């Protein structure tokens, strides 16, 4: 008996959760032969492709879905993520700005924008977006940590250490993160930095 599209999708998603991304992609393709416009499957296939670092095909997948439904937010956000991971920062930033025109406080898009601007070495602009999120969520440790990284690369060590302390007070994982993060390279010899991360 032939499997239905629903059964195939369940199996594909199970493979995805087991990190068997290539096997999942094969099943997603099978489903798309039965139901070419299934946005859920198109999105999942794109996400699986991005997991195996095949960003070009992932982006092509998201674009295929966006032809069917141009304003599908999950496809747009996943496309930003893949563009960012393949270091196509300008196109990722353009898409962020396009989405933020309609929803200026869309957190996930703002979060991507922080990282994209950081990667483009636009540290001051990245801090501005951090501040936008922190106005609403002052205890967002991830954003405080990102803000600290930006200040480190602007050589503003007092503000860097202040934000880093706040992030670590909320979650201890940022002690470990700051030991490995390249943004703090020049701070490693500073005693106050060593005390914060020890």
C-alpha positions as CSV (number, residue, x, y, z in Angstrom):
1,X,0.0,0.0,0.0
2,X,1.4,3.4,-0.9
3,X,2.0,5.8,1.9
4,X,-0.1,9.0,2.0
5,X,1.5,12.4,2.0
6,X,0.7,12.8,5.7
7,X,2.4,9.6,6.6
8,X,5.5,10.5,4.5
9,X,5.6,13.9,6.2
10,X,5.5,12.3,9.6
11,X,8.3,10.0,8.7
12,X,10.3,12.8,7.1
13,X,9.9,15.0,10.2
14,X,11.0,12.1,12.4
15,X,14.1,11.7,10.3
16,X,14.7,15.4,10.6
17,X,14.5,15.3,14.4
18,X,17.0,12.4,14.4
19,X,19.3,14.7,12.4
20,X,19.1,12.4,9.4
21,X,18.7,15.5,7.1
22,X,19.6,13.9,3.8
23,X,17.1,11.1,4.3
24,X,14.5,13.6,5.3
25,X,15.1,15.7,2.2
26,X,14.5,12.6,0.0
27,X,11.1,12.1,1.6
28,X,10.2,15.8,1.4
29,X,10.9,15.5,-2.4
30,X,8.6,12.5,-2.6
31,X,5.8,14.5,-0.9
32,X,6.4,17.4,-3.2
33,X,5.8,15.1,-6.2
34,X,2.4,14.4,-4.7
35,X,1.7,18.0,-3.5
36,X,4.0,20.5,-5.2
37,X,2.6,23.5,-3.3
38,X,2.8,22.2,0.2
39,X,4.4,25.2,2.0
40,X,5.0,23.2,5.2
41,X,7.1,20.6,3.3
42,X,8.9,23.3,1.2
43,X,9.9,25.1,4.4
44,X,11.0,21.9,6.1
45,X,13.0,20.9,3.1
46,X,14.7,24.3,3.0
47,X,15.5,24.0,6.7
48,X,16.9,20.5,6.3
49,X,19.1,21.8,3.4
50,X,20.4,24.6,5.6
51,X,21.2,22.1,8.3
52,X,23.6,20.3,5.9
53,X,25.0,23.8,4.9
54,X,23.5,23.6,1.4
55,X,22.4,27.2,1.7
56,X,22.0,27.9,-2.0
57,X,19.4,25.1,-2.4
58,X,17.8,26.1,0.8
59,X,17.3,29.6,-0.4
60,X,16.0,28.3,-3.8
61,X,13.5,26.2,-1.8
62,X,12.3,29.2,0.3
63,X,12.0,31.2,-3.0
64,X,9.9,28.4,-4.5
65,X,7.6,28.7,-1.5
66,X,7.5,32.5,-1.7
67,X,6.3,32.3,-5.3
68,X,3.3,30.4,-4.0
69,X,2.7,32.7,-0.9
70,X,4.9,35.9,-1.1
71,X,4.2,37.0,2.4
72,X,4.8,33.7,4.3
73,X,6.8,35.0,7.2
74,X,8.4,31.6,8.3
75,X,9.8,31.2,4.7
76,X,11.1,34.8,4.7
77,X,12.8,34.4,8.1
78,X,14.4,31.1,7.2
79,X,15.7,32.7,4.0
80,X,17.3,35.5,6.1
81,X,19.0,32.8,8.2
82,X,20.4,31.0,5.2
83,X,21.5,34.2,3.5
84,X,23.3,35.1,6.7
85,X,24.9,31.7,7.1
86,X,26.2,31.9,3.5
87,X,27.6,35.4,4.3
88,X,25.3,37.1,1.8
89,X,24.9,39.8,4.4
90,X,23.6,42.6,2.1
91,X,20.7,40.6,0.8
92,X,19.9,39.3,4.3
93,X,19.9,42.9,5.6
94,X,17.7,44.0,2.7
95,X,15.1,41.3,3.5
96,X,15.2,42.2,7.2
97,X,14.6,45.8,6.4
98,X,11.7,44.9,4.0
99,X,10.0,42.9,6.8
100,X,10.6,45.5,9.5
101,X,8.9,48.1,7.4
102,X,5.5,46.4,8.2
103,X,6.5,45.0,11.6
104,X,9.2,47.2,13.1
105,X,9.2,45.2,16.4
106,X,9.4,41.7,14.9
107,X,11.9,40.1,17.4
108,X,13.3,37.3,15.3
109,X,14.0,39.7,12.4
110,X,15.6,42.2,14.7
111,X,17.7,39.4,16.2
112,X,19.0,38.4,12.7
113,X,19.6,42.1,12.0
114,X,21.8,42.5,15.1
115,X,24.0,39.5,13.9
116,X,24.1,40.7,10.3
117,X,25.2,44.2,11.2
118,X,27.8,42.7,13.5
119,X,29.1,40.5,10.7
120,X,29.2,43.6,8.4
121,X,31.3,45.3,11.1
122,X,28.5,47.9,11.6
123,X,28.9,47.6,15.4
124,X,27.2,50.9,16.4
125,X,24.2,50.1,14.2
126,X,24.0,46.6,15.7
127,X,24.0,48.2,19.3
128,X,21.1,50.4,18.3
129,X,19.0,47.3,17.4
130,X,20.1,45.6,20.6
131,X,18.8,48.7,22.5
132,X,15.5,48.5,20.6
133,X,14.9,44.9,21.9
134,X,16.2,45.7,25.4
135,X,13.7,48.4,25.8
136,X,11.0,45.7,25.7
137,X,13.0,42.8,27.2
138,X,15.7,44.3,29.5
139,X,16.7,40.9,30.8
140,X,17.3,39.3,27.4
141,X,20.8,37.8,28.1
142,X,21.5,36.9,24.5
143,X,21.0,40.5,23.4
144,X,23.1,41.9,26.3
145,X,25.8,39.5,25.2
146,X,25.6,40.6,21.6
147,X,25.7,44.2,22.8
148,X,28.8,43.4,24.8
149,X,30.5,41.8,21.8
150,X,29.8,45.0,19.7
151,X,31.2,47.2,22.4
152,X,34.4,45.0,22.6
153,X,35.0,45.5,18.9
154,X,34.5,49.3,19.3
155,X,37.1,49.2,22.1
156,X,34.6,50.6,24.6
157,X,35.6,48.2,27.3
158,X,33.7,49.8,30.2
159,X,30.4,49.4,28.4
160,X,31.4,46.0,27.1
161,X,32.1,44.7,30.6
162,X,29.0,46.2,32.0
163,X,26.8,44.4,29.5
164,X,28.8,41.2,29.8
165,X,28.3,41.2,33.6
166,X,24.5,41.7,33.1
167,X,24.3,38.8,30.6
168,X,26.3,36.5,33.0
169,X,24.1,37.4,36.0
170,X,21.1,36.3,34.0
171,X,22.7,33.1,32.6
172,X,26.0,31.5,33.5
173,X,26.4,30.0,30.0
174,X,27.8,33.4,28.9
175,X,30.9,32.9,31.0
176,X,31.7,29.9,28.7
177,X,30.6,31.8,25.6
178,X,32.9,34.7,26.4
179,X,35.9,32.5,26.8
180,X,35.5,31.3,23.3
181,X,34.2,34.4,21.5
182,X,36.7,36.1,19.2
183,X,35.1,39.5,19.9
184,X,36.9,39.5,23.3
185,X,40.4,38.7,22.0
186,X,41.8,42.0,23.1
187,X,40.2,41.9,26.6
188,X,41.7,38.6,27.6
189,X,44.6,40.3,29.4
190,X,42.4,42.7,31.3
191,X,42.0,41.7,34.9
192,X,38.4,42.7,35.2
193,X,37.5,40.6,32.2
194,X,39.3,37.6,33.7
195,X,37.4,38.0,37.0
196,X,34.0,38.2,35.2
197,X,34.6,35.0,33.2
198,X,36.4,32.9,35.8
